[in-house]
Each structure stands twice: as structure tokens, then as C-alpha cells.
mmCIF file of C-alpha atoms and ligand atoms in Angstrom:
data_model
loop_
_atom_site.group_PDB
_atom_site.id
_atom_site.type_symbol
_atom_site.label_atom_id
_atom_site.label_comp_id
_atom_site.label_asym_id
_atom_site.label_seq_id
_atom_site.Cartn_x
_atom_site.Cartn_y
_atom_site.Cartn_z
ATOM 1 C CA MET A 24 98.102 26.448 41.912
ATOM 2 C CA THR A 25 100.494 24.384 39.817
ATOM 3 C CA ASP A 26 97.952 21.612 39.310
ATOM 4 C CA LEU A 27 95.487 24.130 37.867
ATOM 5 C CA GLU A 28 97.737 24.812 34.880
ATOM 6 C CA PRO A 29 96.753 23.184 31.589
ATOM 7 C CA SER A 30 98.985 20.204 30.827
ATOM 8 C CA ASP A 31 98.473 20.889 27.127
ATOM 9 C CA PRO A 32 99.840 24.256 25.949
ATOM 10 C CA TRP A 33 97.352 24.249 23.052
ATOM 11 C CA ASP A 34 94.670 25.027 25.659
ATOM 12 C CA LEU A 35 96.563 28.229 26.433
ATOM 13 C CA VAL A 36 97.159 28.977 22.745
ATOM 14 C CA ARG A 37 93.405 28.688 22.100
ATOM 15 C CA ASP A 38 92.764 30.909 25.089
ATOM 16 C CA TRP A 39 95.294 33.565 24.052
ATOM 17 C CA LEU A 40 94.997 33.767 20.263
ATOM 18 C CA PRO A 41 91.870 34.736 18.309
ATOM 19 C CA PRO A 42 90.103 31.880 16.516
ATOM 20 C CA ASN A 43 91.102 31.172 12.906
ATOM 21 C CA GLU A 44 87.716 32.472 11.719
ATOM 22 C CA ASN A 45 88.490 35.957 13.062
ATOM 23 C CA PRO A 46 89.460 38.062 10.002
ATOM 24 C CA GLU A 47 91.722 40.227 12.159
ATOM 25 C CA ARG A 48 94.862 38.106 12.111
ATOM 26 C CA PRO A 49 97.502 38.330 14.843
ATOM 27 C CA GLN A 50 100.953 39.648 14.010
ATOM 28 C CA MET A 51 104.079 37.846 15.062
ATOM 29 C CA THR A 52 107.807 38.262 14.676
ATOM 30 C CA LEU A 53 109.256 35.417 12.642
ATOM 31 C CA SER A 54 112.932 34.895 13.462
ATOM 32 C CA THR A 55 115.037 32.825 11.107
ATOM 33 C CA VAL A 56 118.677 31.975 10.533
ATOM 34 C CA THR A 57 120.121 32.787 7.108
ATOM 35 C CA PRO A 58 122.202 30.307 5.082
ATOM 36 C CA GLN A 59 125.193 32.451 6.228
ATOM 37 C CA ASN A 60 124.217 31.782 9.882
ATOM 38 C CA ARG A 61 123.041 35.312 10.585
ATOM 39 C CA ALA A 62 119.878 35.991 12.549
ATOM 40 C CA ASP A 63 117.018 37.737 10.749
ATOM 41 C CA ALA A 64 113.501 38.730 11.806
ATOM 42 C CA ARG A 65 110.370 40.364 10.443
ATOM 43 C CA THR A 66 106.662 40.732 11.219
ATOM 44 C CA VAL A 67 104.191 38.375 9.520
ATOM 45 C CA LEU A 68 100.544 37.489 9.979
ATOM 46 C CA LEU A 69 99.548 34.269 11.666
ATOM 47 C CA SER A 70 97.174 32.797 9.059
ATOM 48 C CA GLU A 71 95.862 30.046 11.318
ATOM 49 C CA PHE A 72 96.895 27.447 13.886
ATOM 50 C CA ASP A 73 95.846 23.902 14.705
ATOM 51 C CA GLN A 74 97.176 21.058 16.850
ATOM 52 C CA GLU A 75 100.007 20.580 14.297
ATOM 53 C CA GLY A 76 101.336 24.095 14.604
ATOM 54 C CA PHE A 77 101.290 27.669 13.351
ATOM 55 C CA TYR A 78 100.820 28.618 9.665
ATOM 56 C CA LEU A 79 102.224 31.660 7.881
ATOM 57 C CA HIS A 80 102.224 32.637 4.223
ATOM 58 C CA THR A 81 104.678 34.516 2.104
ATOM 59 C CA ASP A 82 106.500 34.756 -1.221
ATOM 60 C CA ALA A 83 108.504 31.662 -2.129
ATOM 61 C CA LEU A 84 111.320 33.926 -3.380
ATOM 62 C CA SER A 85 111.545 35.923 -0.142
ATOM 63 C CA ARG A 86 114.513 35.846 2.208
ATOM 64 C CA LYS A 87 112.485 34.213 4.940
ATOM 65 C CA ALA A 88 111.457 31.359 2.609
ATOM 66 C CA THR A 89 115.099 30.856 1.631
ATOM 67 C CA ASP A 90 116.083 30.879 5.314
ATOM 68 C CA MET A 91 113.450 28.338 6.353
ATOM 69 C CA ARG A 92 114.367 25.986 3.517
ATOM 70 C CA ALA A 93 118.061 26.150 4.462
ATOM 71 C CA ASN A 94 117.485 26.077 8.205
ATOM 72 C CA PRO A 95 114.023 25.062 9.445
ATOM 73 C CA GLY A 96 114.725 26.116 13.045
ATOM 74 C CA VAL A 97 112.642 29.277 13.655
ATOM 75 C CA ALA A 98 111.060 31.292 16.449
ATOM 76 C CA LEU A 99 107.721 33.100 16.511
ATOM 77 C CA THR A 100 107.104 35.931 18.983
ATOM 78 C CA PHE A 101 103.619 37.267 19.719
ATOM 79 C CA LEU A 102 103.251 40.414 21.828
ATOM 80 C CA TRP A 103 99.981 41.612 23.358
ATOM 81 C CA PRO A 104 98.990 45.275 23.754
ATOM 82 C CA GLY A 105 100.154 46.962 26.919
ATOM 83 C CA PHE A 106 102.976 44.393 27.262
ATOM 84 C CA THR A 107 100.575 42.168 29.180
ATOM 85 C CA LYS A 108 101.461 38.887 27.497
ATOM 86 C CA GLN A 109 104.088 37.387 25.236
ATOM 87 C CA LEU A 110 104.177 33.987 23.580
ATOM 88 C CA VAL A 111 107.456 32.702 22.152
ATOM 89 C CA VAL A 112 107.366 29.551 20.018
ATOM 90 C CA GLN A 113 110.460 27.645 18.999
ATOM 91 C CA GLY A 114 109.916 25.131 16.258
ATOM 92 C CA GLN A 115 110.672 23.576 12.929
ATOM 93 C CA ALA A 116 109.261 25.046 9.722
ATOM 94 C CA GLU A 117 108.117 22.941 6.789
ATOM 95 C CA VAL A 118 106.168 23.753 3.640
ATOM 96 C CA ALA A 119 102.450 23.566 4.454
ATOM 97 C CA PRO A 120 100.099 21.214 2.569
ATOM 98 C CA ALA A 121 98.995 22.554 -0.842
ATOM 99 C CA GLU A 122 95.310 22.681 0.167
ATOM 100 C CA GLU A 123 96.136 24.770 3.226
ATOM 101 C CA ILE A 124 98.244 27.172 1.123
ATOM 102 C CA ALA A 125 95.395 27.577 -1.389
ATOM 103 C CA ALA A 126 92.789 28.114 1.343
ATOM 104 C CA ALA A 127 94.951 30.792 2.986
ATOM 105 C CA TYR A 128 95.268 32.663 -0.334
ATOM 106 C CA ALA A 129 91.503 32.492 -0.861
ATOM 107 C CA ASP A 130 91.037 33.988 2.632
ATOM 108 C CA ARG A 131 93.383 36.953 2.068
ATOM 109 C CA SER A 132 91.867 40.408 1.450
ATOM 110 C CA PRO A 133 91.705 41.666 -2.176
ATOM 111 C CA TYR A 134 94.603 44.030 -1.368
ATOM 112 C CA LEU A 135 96.837 41.238 -0.040
ATOM 113 C CA LYS A 136 95.915 38.976 -2.981
ATOM 114 C CA GLN A 137 97.077 41.648 -5.403
ATOM 115 C CA LEU A 138 100.155 42.391 -3.324
ATOM 116 C CA ALA A 139 101.173 38.748 -3.651
ATOM 117 C CA TRP A 140 101.279 39.272 -7.442
ATOM 118 C CA LEU A 141 103.119 42.592 -7.434
ATOM 119 C CA ASN A 142 105.501 42.141 -4.528
ATOM 120 C CA THR A 143 108.616 41.987 -6.697
ATOM 121 C CA THR A 144 112.039 43.598 -6.490
ATOM 122 C CA ASP A 145 111.469 45.308 -9.872
ATOM 123 C CA PHE A 146 108.215 46.812 -8.646
ATOM 124 C CA ALA A 147 109.866 48.011 -5.428
ATOM 125 C CA GLN A 148 112.403 50.074 -7.440
ATOM 126 C CA LEU A 149 109.655 52.248 -8.963
ATOM 127 C CA PRO A 150 108.663 55.659 -7.568
ATOM 128 C CA LEU A 151 105.333 55.810 -5.709
ATOM 129 C CA ASP A 152 103.441 57.500 -8.585
ATOM 130 C CA GLU A 153 104.471 54.757 -10.971
ATOM 131 C CA ARG A 154 103.589 52.039 -8.466
ATOM 132 C CA ARG A 155 100.150 53.639 -8.014
ATOM 133 C CA ILE A 156 99.548 53.704 -11.789
ATOM 134 C CA ARG A 157 100.647 50.088 -12.257
ATOM 135 C CA TRP A 158 98.660 48.941 -9.217
ATOM 136 C CA ALA A 159 95.474 50.547 -10.615
ATOM 137 C CA ALA A 160 96.153 49.161 -14.101
ATOM 138 C CA PHE A 161 96.607 45.642 -12.703
ATOM 139 C CA LEU A 162 93.359 45.967 -10.753
ATOM 140 C CA ALA A 163 91.506 47.274 -13.853
ATOM 141 C CA GLU A 164 92.815 44.384 -15.938
ATOM 142 C CA HIS A 165 92.321 41.516 -13.463
ATOM 143 C CA GLY A 166 89.642 42.680 -11.024
ATOM 144 C CA ASP A 167 89.781 41.262 -7.509
ATOM 145 C CA GLY A 168 89.069 37.602 -8.362
ATOM 146 C CA LEU A 169 92.755 36.782 -8.624
ATOM 147 C CA ASP A 170 94.126 33.248 -8.842
ATOM 148 C CA GLN A 171 96.930 32.218 -6.536
ATOM 149 C CA PRO A 172 100.308 33.400 -7.890
ATOM 150 C CA PRO A 173 102.966 30.709 -8.474
ATOM 151 C CA THR A 174 105.201 32.292 -5.819
ATOM 152 C CA TRP A 175 102.586 32.065 -3.032
ATOM 153 C CA ILE A 176 103.790 29.651 -0.338
ATOM 154 C CA GLY A 177 102.928 28.706 3.223
ATOM 155 C CA PHE A 178 104.916 27.261 6.094
ATOM 156 C CA LEU A 179 103.798 25.230 9.068
ATOM 157 C CA VAL A 180 105.850 25.771 12.209
ATOM 158 C CA ARG A 181 105.672 22.680 14.430
ATOM 159 C CA PRO A 182 106.458 23.833 17.970
ATOM 160 C CA SER A 183 109.064 22.144 20.126
ATOM 161 C CA ARG A 184 108.804 24.740 22.895
ATOM 162 C CA MET A 185 106.152 27.304 23.781
ATOM 163 C CA THR A 186 106.810 29.931 26.443
ATOM 164 C CA PHE A 187 103.945 31.993 27.821
ATOM 165 C CA TRP A 188 105.018 35.203 29.570
ATOM 166 C CA THR A 189 102.526 37.093 31.695
ATOM 167 C CA SER A 190 102.999 40.385 33.452
ATOM 168 C CA ASN A 191 101.259 41.392 36.626
ATOM 169 C CA PRO A 192 100.711 44.863 38.097
ATOM 170 C CA ASP A 193 101.330 43.659 41.644
ATOM 171 C CA ALA A 194 103.546 40.597 41.260
ATOM 172 C CA PRO A 195 106.641 39.701 39.259
ATOM 173 C CA SER A 196 106.153 38.554 35.702
ATOM 174 C CA ARG A 197 106.866 34.905 35.044
ATOM 175 C CA ARG A 198 106.909 32.389 32.226
ATOM 176 C CA ARG A 199 105.273 29.023 31.733
ATOM 177 C CA GLU A 200 107.525 27.054 29.425
ATOM 178 C CA TYR A 201 106.174 23.920 27.732
ATOM 179 C CA THR A 202 108.747 21.664 26.078
ATOM 180 C CA ALA A 203 107.763 18.800 23.779
ATOM 181 C CA THR A 204 109.147 15.404 24.861
ATOM 182 C CA LEU A 205 108.469 11.839 23.765
ATOM 183 C CA ASN A 206 106.094 11.591 26.732
ATOM 184 C CA GLY A 207 104.199 14.771 25.951
ATOM 185 C CA TRP A 208 104.608 18.367 27.038
ATOM 186 C CA VAL A 209 106.702 19.176 30.123
ATOM 187 C CA LEU A 210 105.880 22.381 31.994
ATOM 188 C CA ARG A 211 108.303 24.425 34.034
ATOM 189 C CA TYR A 212 108.179 27.907 35.510
ATOM 190 C CA LEU A 213 110.781 30.539 34.744
ATOM 191 C CA PRO A 214 111.333 34.045 36.045
ATOM 192 C CA GLY A 215 110.167 36.856 33.744
HETATM 193 C C1 LIG B 30 102.039 44.082 10.252
HETATM 194 C C2 LIG B 30 102.798 43.389 9.160
HETATM 195 C C3 LIG B 30 102.343 42.166 8.681
HETATM 196 C C4 LIG B 30 103.033 41.506 7.661
HETATM 197 N N1 LIG B 30 102.585 40.285 7.242
HETATM 198 C C5 LIG B 30 103.285 39.607 6.303
HETATM 199 C C6 LIG B 30 102.899 38.278 5.929
HETATM 200 O O1 LIG B 30 101.940 37.684 6.455
HETATM 201 N N2 LIG B 30 103.644 37.651 4.996
HETATM 202 C C7 LIG B 30 104.726 38.259 4.402
HETATM 203 O O2 LIG B 30 105.346 37.636 3.541
HETATM 204 N N3 LIG B 30 105.131 39.497 4.742
HETATM 205 C C8 LIG B 30 104.433 40.184 5.689
HETATM 206 N N4 LIG B 30 104.862 41.434 6.074
HETATM 207 C C9 LIG B 30 106.087 41.993 5.448
HETATM 208 C C10 LIG B 30 107.318 41.393 6.163
HETATM 209 O O3 LIG B 30 107.494 41.998 7.448
HETATM 210 C C11 LIG B 30 108.615 41.540 5.354
HETATM 211 O O4 LIG B 30 108.936 42.897 5.187
HETATM 212 C C12 LIG B 30 108.559 40.883 3.991
HETATM 213 O O5 LIG B 30 107.795 39.669 4.018
HETATM 214 C C13 LIG B 30 109.971 40.577 3.489
HETATM 215 O O6 LIG B 30 110.622 39.778 4.459
HETATM 216 P P1 LIG B 30 111.970 38.952 4.147
HETATM 217 O O7 LIG B 30 112.759 39.725 3.123
HETATM 218 O O8 LIG B 30 112.668 38.869 5.457
HETATM 219 O O9 LIG B 30 111.549 37.603 3.633
HETATM 220 C C14 LIG B 30 104.192 42.107 7.089
HETATM 221 C C15 LIG B 30 104.651 43.322 7.583
HETATM 222 C C16 LIG B 30 103.973 43.958 8.605
HETATM 223 C C17 LIG B 30 104.503 45.276 9.133
#
């Protein structure tokens, strides 16, 4: 049984996650450590992945961006419906290449493109009616062919460990943990 496991965890990632072309993007919990050494976490979309790692996009002025710049050690947690599977990635975050960041913005829905422009603290203070009016006015003025805002940023998380948890209706859950070493990925099994 052991020798049937992929020696490369990317085979499992490709098997578990939808392809990058799928417009329905997976959600994941991004855990970071603040400059004050406190843990923080929030849900973000996985924009895409490749053999280098996992890409996410956000506002350069956000807390998570500040956290990742101060402390690149992060974790990503993916959970599948029905608690059937969980993938936890530990890794190092770095700013993604500019072309990748631009391509991810171009791929975002018209709503998310506009949100990236209006996702400010000042805007968040306004009552809903006012936010609706300003949202509609922005759309009327700019249409949906928006350029990338200056605060749009992307991060690449290069994994150092990937842990695949699977449940089973008639057997204990267990984890396959792949750790990156100088000689490639090392697999070990852990209880659930
Ligand atoms: C389902 C879902 C998907 C989200 N996707 C993103 C995303 O891809 N990028 C992002 O910046 N925020 C996303 N958010 C909002 C974040 O969870 C978070 O509230 C926001 O980015 C501010 O986080 P921060 O203050 O910790 O930086 C998403 C929220 C939800 C509920």
C-alpha cells in the first residue's frame, strides 16, 4: 500500500484541487503571524497553483499583507465538504511575479475587480445605503473594464510541508505528511 502513494505531493494537489482554469476558485484559510507575534487567520481564494506553490491575491495595505512581509511563515488550510478531506500547507510567502499578479486581476470577476478599488477603511465606515450609491456611481463612471488598482498584490506561498488528511466512514482518519528536504519530499503517515 505504501509504495502506491505518490512520491510527489503535487500529484495529490492536482488530484484534490480544481484546475486553475476552473472559474470556481477554492477557498482556504490563510494563517499568518502579526508583527506583534500574534496569530491571525482569514479566508481567501486560491487564485492558482503550480509546481512553485500556491498563489493568493489581496490588498497591499491589508493586515495579511503586512503580516506576510514581516513574517513570511504562513499556513494554508483547505477543507472539503462533508469533512472528507483537509489539506494543510506550511510555507514561506513572497510577493508573486508582476505578470502573475496582473493576470490574476484580469481573471477576477467584474465585482471583485471593483471591490479591489473600493475596499478601503473609509468606504467601510459608510452606511449600506451610501455604499450602494457610491458603488453604483463608480460602476457608472468606470464601467467594468477596470485597470488594476495600485494596491492590488499577490503572494506565492512556497510549501515546505503539505499534510493531506482523509476521513473514512469505516476506518480511522489519517494524514499523509510530505516534508521538503534537500533530497526531495519525504512522506510519513500520521494519525488523524
Ligand atoms: C469566501 C471568502 C473569500 C475571500 N477571498 C478573499 C481573497 O481572495 N482576497 C482577500 O484579500 N480577501 C478575501 N476575503 C476577505 C478576507 O477573508 C478578509 O476579511 C480580508 O481580506 C481582510 O483580511 P485581513 O485584514 O486579515 O488582511 C474573502 C472572504 C471570504 C469569506
